[in-house]
Coordinates of C-alpha atoms in Angstrom, one line a residue:
M8 CA 138.4 79.9 -185.1
T9 CA 138.8 76.1 -184.6
E10 CA 135.7 74.0 -184.1
A11 CA 135.5 71.2 -181.6
V12 CA 132.9 69.1 -179.9
F13 CA 131.6 69.2 -176.4
L14 CA 130.2 66.0 -175.0
T15 CA 128.2 66.0 -171.8
S16 CA 128.3 63.3 -169.2
E17 CA 124.9 62.1 -170.3
E18 CA 126.0 61.8 -173.9
V19 CA 129.1 59.8 -172.8
A20 CA 127.2 57.5 -170.5
G21 CA 126.3 54.2 -172.2
L22 CA 128.0 55.3 -175.5
A23 CA 130.5 52.3 -175.3
S24 CA 130.5 48.9 -173.8
P25 CA 133.1 47.7 -171.3
A26 CA 134.7 45.6 -174.0
E27 CA 135.1 48.6 -176.3
Y28 CA 136.8 50.5 -173.4
V29 CA 139.2 47.6 -172.8
E30 CA 140.1 47.3 -176.5
A31 CA 140.9 51.1 -176.7
V32 CA 142.9 51.1 -173.5
R33 CA 144.9 48.0 -174.4
E34 CA 145.9 49.8 -177.7
G35 CA 146.9 52.9 -175.7
Y36 CA 149.1 50.9 -173.4
R37 CA 150.7 49.1 -176.4
Q38 CA 151.7 52.5 -177.8
R39 CA 153.1 53.5 -174.4
G40 CA 155.1 50.4 -174.4
E41 CA 156.6 51.4 -177.7
G42 CA 157.5 54.8 -176.5
A43 CA 154.4 57.0 -176.5
P44 CA 154.8 59.9 -174.0
A45 CA 152.8 59.9 -170.7
R46 CA 153.2 61.9 -167.5
P47 CA 152.1 60.8 -164.1
R48 CA 149.5 62.8 -162.2
A49 CA 150.4 66.1 -160.6
K50 CA 148.3 67.2 -157.7
L51 CA 147.9 70.5 -156.0
T52 CA 146.3 70.5 -152.5
N53 CA 144.5 73.2 -150.7
A54 CA 144.1 73.5 -147.0
D55 CA 141.1 75.8 -146.5
P56 CA 138.7 74.7 -148.0
P57 CA 140.3 71.3 -148.3
G58 CA 140.6 70.0 -151.8
M59 CA 142.9 69.0 -154.6
L60 CA 143.4 70.0 -158.2
T61 CA 144.8 67.1 -160.3
D62 CA 145.9 66.5 -163.9
Y63 CA 147.7 64.0 -166.0
S64 CA 148.3 63.7 -169.8
A65 CA 149.5 61.4 -172.6
I66 CA 150.1 61.4 -176.3
L67 CA 149.0 58.4 -178.4
P68 CA 150.5 59.0 -181.8
E69 CA 148.9 56.0 -183.6
T70 CA 145.5 56.8 -182.2
G71 CA 146.1 60.3 -183.4
A72 CA 145.1 61.9 -180.1
M73 CA 146.5 63.6 -177.0
G74 CA 145.2 65.2 -173.9
G75 CA 144.3 63.9 -170.4
Y76 CA 142.3 64.7 -167.3
M77 CA 142.0 67.7 -165.1
Y78 CA 139.7 67.5 -162.1
A79 CA 138.9 69.3 -158.9
A80 CA 137.8 67.4 -155.8
G81 CA 136.7 68.6 -152.4
F82 CA 136.8 72.3 -151.8
G83 CA 133.6 74.1 -150.6
E84 CA 131.1 72.0 -152.6
E85 CA 132.8 68.7 -151.4
D86 CA 132.3 67.2 -154.8
A87 CA 134.3 66.5 -158.0
W88 CA 134.3 67.7 -161.6
F89 CA 136.2 65.9 -164.4
M90 CA 137.2 67.7 -167.6
T91 CA 138.8 65.8 -170.5
P92 CA 140.4 67.9 -173.3
L93 CA 141.2 66.0 -176.4
F94 CA 143.6 67.2 -179.2
D95 CA 144.6 66.0 -182.6
A96 CA 148.1 64.5 -182.2
E97 CA 149.0 65.5 -185.8
S98 CA 147.9 69.1 -186.1
G99 CA 147.6 70.0 -182.4
E100 CA 144.1 71.3 -182.9
P101 CA 141.4 70.7 -180.3
L102 CA 139.0 67.9 -181.2
A103 CA 136.7 67.7 -178.2
L104 CA 136.1 68.6 -174.5
L105 CA 134.4 65.8 -172.6
D106 CA 132.7 65.9 -169.2
G107 CA 134.6 62.9 -168.0
A108 CA 132.6 61.9 -164.9
S109 CA 130.6 59.1 -166.3
M110 CA 133.4 57.5 -168.2
N111 CA 135.7 57.4 -165.2
P112 CA 134.8 54.0 -163.8
F113 CA 134.8 52.5 -167.3
K114 CA 138.2 53.8 -168.4
T115 CA 139.8 52.9 -165.1
G116 CA 138.1 49.5 -165.1
A117 CA 139.5 49.0 -168.6
A118 CA 143.0 49.7 -167.4
G119 CA 142.5 47.1 -164.6
A120 CA 141.2 44.6 -167.1
V121 CA 144.2 45.2 -169.4
G122 CA 146.5 44.6 -166.5
T123 CA 144.6 41.5 -165.5
D124 CA 144.6 40.1 -169.1
A125 CA 148.4 40.7 -169.3
L126 CA 149.2 39.1 -165.9
A127 CA 146.5 36.8 -164.6
R128 CA 146.5 33.1 -165.4
E129 CA 144.6 32.2 -168.6
D130 CA 142.4 29.8 -166.6
A131 CA 141.6 32.3 -163.8
E132 CA 137.9 32.0 -163.0
T133 CA 137.4 33.3 -159.5
L134 CA 137.5 37.0 -158.5
A135 CA 137.6 38.8 -155.2
V136 CA 136.6 42.4 -155.2
I137 CA 137.5 44.5 -152.1
G138 CA 135.3 47.6 -152.3
A139 CA 131.7 48.1 -153.5
G140 CA 131.6 51.6 -155.1
S141 CA 131.4 52.7 -158.7
Q142 CA 135.1 52.0 -159.3
A143 CA 134.6 48.4 -158.1
R144 CA 131.7 48.0 -160.4
G145 CA 133.8 49.3 -163.3
Q146 CA 136.6 46.9 -162.5
L147 CA 134.3 43.9 -162.3
R148 CA 132.4 44.6 -165.6
A149 CA 135.7 45.2 -167.5
I150 CA 137.5 42.1 -166.1
D151 CA 134.5 40.0 -167.0
T152 CA 135.3 40.7 -170.6
V153 CA 138.8 39.3 -170.4
R154 CA 138.4 36.2 -168.3
D155 CA 135.6 33.5 -168.2
L156 CA 134.6 34.1 -164.6
E157 CA 132.5 31.7 -162.6
S158 CA 132.4 33.1 -159.1
V159 CA 132.9 36.6 -157.7
W160 CA 133.2 37.4 -154.0
V161 CA 132.8 41.0 -152.8
Y162 CA 133.7 42.5 -149.5
S163 CA 133.1 46.0 -148.1
P164 CA 133.0 46.9 -144.5
T165 CA 129.4 48.0 -144.8
K166 CA 127.1 45.0 -145.0
E167 CA 124.4 46.8 -147.0
S168 CA 126.9 48.1 -149.5
R169 CA 128.4 44.7 -150.4
E170 CA 125.0 43.1 -150.5
E171 CA 123.6 45.8 -152.8
F172 CA 126.7 45.4 -155.0
A173 CA 126.2 41.7 -155.3
A174 CA 122.5 42.0 -156.1
E175 CA 123.2 44.6 -158.8
M176 CA 126.0 42.8 -160.4
N177 CA 124.1 39.5 -160.5
E178 CA 121.7 41.3 -162.8
Q179 CA 124.4 42.6 -165.1
I180 CA 127.0 39.8 -165.6
D181 CA 126.9 36.0 -165.9
P182 CA 129.2 34.8 -163.0
S183 CA 127.7 34.4 -159.6
V184 CA 128.4 37.3 -157.3
A185 CA 128.2 36.9 -153.6
A186 CA 128.8 39.2 -150.6
V187 CA 131.2 37.8 -147.9
A188 CA 131.8 38.9 -144.4
S189 CA 135.6 39.6 -144.5
S190 CA 138.3 40.4 -147.0
A191 CA 140.0 37.1 -146.0
A192 CA 137.0 35.1 -147.1
A193 CA 137.1 36.9 -150.4
V194 CA 140.8 36.6 -151.1
E195 CA 141.7 33.1 -149.9
E196 CA 140.5 31.1 -152.9
A197 CA 140.5 33.9 -155.5
D198 CA 142.5 33.6 -158.8
I199 CA 142.2 37.4 -159.2
V200 CA 141.9 40.1 -156.5
V201 CA 140.9 43.7 -157.1
T202 CA 141.2 46.4 -154.5
A203 CA 139.0 49.5 -155.2
T204 CA 138.8 51.3 -151.9
T205 CA 139.6 54.5 -150.1
A206 CA 141.4 52.7 -147.4
G207 CA 144.6 54.1 -146.0
D208 CA 145.9 50.8 -144.7
P209 CA 146.2 47.3 -146.2
V210 CA 142.8 45.6 -146.9
F211 CA 144.0 42.0 -146.7
D212 CA 147.0 39.9 -145.5
G213 CA 149.4 39.1 -148.3
D214 CA 150.1 35.7 -146.8
L215 CA 146.6 34.7 -147.7
L216 CA 147.3 34.9 -151.5
A217 CA 147.5 31.5 -153.1
A218 CA 150.3 30.8 -155.6
G219 CA 149.3 32.0 -159.0
T220 CA 147.0 34.8 -157.9
H221 CA 146.9 38.1 -159.7
V222 CA 146.1 41.4 -157.9
T223 CA 145.0 44.7 -159.4
A224 CA 145.2 47.6 -156.9
M225 CA 143.6 50.8 -158.1
G226 CA 142.1 52.6 -155.1
Q227 CA 145.0 54.5 -153.7
Y228 CA 147.6 56.8 -155.2
H229 CA 149.0 58.6 -152.2
P230 CA 152.6 58.1 -150.8
N231 CA 151.3 57.6 -147.3
K232 CA 148.3 55.4 -148.0
R233 CA 148.1 51.8 -149.4
E234 CA 145.7 49.0 -150.1
L235 CA 148.4 46.3 -150.2
D236 CA 150.8 45.2 -147.4
A237 CA 154.5 44.8 -147.8
R238 CA 154.1 41.0 -147.9
T239 CA 152.0 41.2 -151.0
I240 CA 154.4 43.5 -152.8
E241 CA 157.4 41.3 -151.7
R242 CA 155.8 38.1 -153.0
A243 CA 154.7 39.6 -156.4
K244 CA 156.0 40.4 -159.8
Y245 CA 155.2 44.1 -159.6
V246 CA 154.0 46.0 -162.6
P247 CA 152.8 49.7 -162.4
D248 CA 151.0 51.7 -165.0
L249 CA 153.9 54.2 -165.1
R250 CA 157.3 53.6 -163.7
D251 CA 157.7 57.3 -163.0
R252 CA 154.9 57.3 -160.4
V253 CA 156.2 54.4 -158.4
E254 CA 158.1 56.4 -155.8
Q255 CA 155.9 59.4 -156.2
D256 CA 152.4 58.1 -155.1
A257 CA 152.4 54.3 -155.2
G258 CA 151.9 54.0 -151.5
S259 CA 152.0 50.2 -151.3
F260 CA 155.4 50.1 -153.1
I261 CA 156.8 53.0 -151.0
A262 CA 155.8 51.4 -147.8
A263 CA 157.3 48.0 -148.8
L264 CA 160.5 49.8 -149.7
D265 CA 160.6 51.7 -146.4
E266 CA 160.0 48.5 -144.5
G267 CA 163.0 46.8 -146.3
A268 CA 160.8 44.2 -147.9
I269 CA 161.9 45.1 -151.4
S270 CA 164.5 47.3 -153.1
E271 CA 164.2 49.9 -155.8
D272 CA 164.7 47.4 -158.6
H273 CA 161.6 45.4 -157.6
V274 CA 159.7 47.0 -160.5
H275 CA 159.5 44.4 -163.2
A276 CA 158.2 46.5 -166.0
E277 CA 155.5 49.0 -166.9
L278 CA 152.2 47.6 -168.1
G279 CA 152.7 49.1 -171.5
E280 CA 156.0 47.2 -171.9
V281 CA 154.2 43.9 -171.1
V282 CA 151.3 44.7 -173.5
A283 CA 153.8 45.6 -176.3
G284 CA 155.8 42.4 -175.7
E285 CA 158.9 44.4 -174.6
A286 CA 158.9 42.6 -171.3
P287 CA 157.4 39.3 -170.2
G288 CA 154.2 39.1 -168.2
R289 CA 153.3 36.0 -166.2
E290 CA 156.0 33.4 -166.7
S291 CA 154.5 30.5 -164.6
D292 CA 151.2 29.4 -163.1
E293 CA 152.8 29.8 -159.6
E294 CA 153.7 33.5 -159.8
I295 CA 151.9 36.1 -157.9
T296 CA 151.5 39.3 -159.9
V297 CA 150.5 42.8 -159.0
F298 CA 149.3 45.6 -161.3
D299 CA 149.4 48.9 -159.5
S300 CA 147.0 51.2 -161.3
G301 CA 147.1 54.8 -160.1
G302 CA 145.4 56.3 -163.1
T303 CA 147.1 57.8 -166.2
G304 CA 146.4 59.9 -169.3
I305 CA 146.9 56.7 -171.3
E306 CA 143.5 55.2 -170.5
T307 CA 141.9 58.6 -170.5
V308 CA 143.1 59.7 -174.0
A309 CA 142.4 56.2 -175.4
S310 CA 138.9 56.2 -174.0
A311 CA 138.1 59.8 -174.8
H312 CA 139.1 59.4 -178.4
M313 CA 137.1 56.2 -178.8
L314 CA 134.0 58.0 -177.3
Y315 CA 134.6 61.0 -179.6
E316 CA 134.6 58.8 -182.7
K317 CA 131.5 57.0 -181.6
A318 CA 129.8 60.3 -180.8
K319 CA 130.6 61.7 -184.3
D320 CA 129.1 58.6 -185.8
E321 CA 125.9 59.1 -183.8
G322 CA 125.7 62.8 -184.3
L323 CA 126.1 63.6 -180.6
G324 CA 127.7 66.7 -179.0
S325 CA 127.5 70.4 -179.4
E326 CA 129.9 72.6 -181.3
I327 CA 132.3 74.9 -179.4
S328 CA 135.0 77.2 -180.8
F329 CA 138.6 77.8 -179.8
A330 CA 140.7 80.7 -181.0
P331 CA 144.1 79.8 -182.3
A332 CA 146.9 81.7 -180.5
S333 CA 148.0 83.1 -183.8
E334 CA 144.7 85.0 -183.9
A335 CA 143.9 85.5 -180.2
L336 CA 147.3 86.9 -179.3
T337 CA 147.7 89.3 -182.3
G338 CA 144.0 90.3 -182.7
R339 CA 144.3 89.5 -186.4

């Protein structure tokens, strides 16, 4: 039998800071940029009861880990469960199984922050957040570690949600966070824009973006849904997390392509290629840039391994056993 560690969501919660997530995820994308394997999400949908079963994976050889996410969402309970298996990239043996729910906004926020750090202007200090849920909170806390923010404007269609978000974030981070009454009011003077929504249609007008703005879009990964309009994609240097997912579920890119605003070669590079120095990031203060973050096994494996190492140091987790196939299949 092979021993591994099981970490509950409670044990994972609070185990690492946003900055530690960002550092781990940046390293994961660097490895991807130098050739580490990663596969886009695969999704199976069910009609009755409605739900989806999703997974994606990656191997990070220098980290020494591989694995990914598998999660069920919807179905009869109308909820979601996130499982994160982690394997040793050298031996192939299981290292850990994590309940991945509580790390989700942090590892996704870290990917957004790595994209922002690679593509936003160095002097960017104002941030617009469209969305006021847990993912928006994760994006803001992570981006606050890579830029010296002064002002943050948040918009959500529900007044109570955006005001609650602003009040909570004002207690957690240094920059001033204010709720505004429209996405236009949030976006017009922002150096950085983050979309973290469940919207099926664009959440702001791309013509409102000032020269030099960076946009991180992370709320939609569906071919028929999008947070960004064709004008935003057309104006921007476009960088996805994985090139292979662009025409699979990057709805903003697909819509811009269908409308004739761009061509297939509009993809500048993957984020990993920029992080690894294999492709340039921002090349002028006037460029508009977009990081399209649909979620990958890269940030999942990087974050899970970082949490696994920290949990070992703190003596957290319970032991579980796995039977090697050489034993289980032969009965020896």
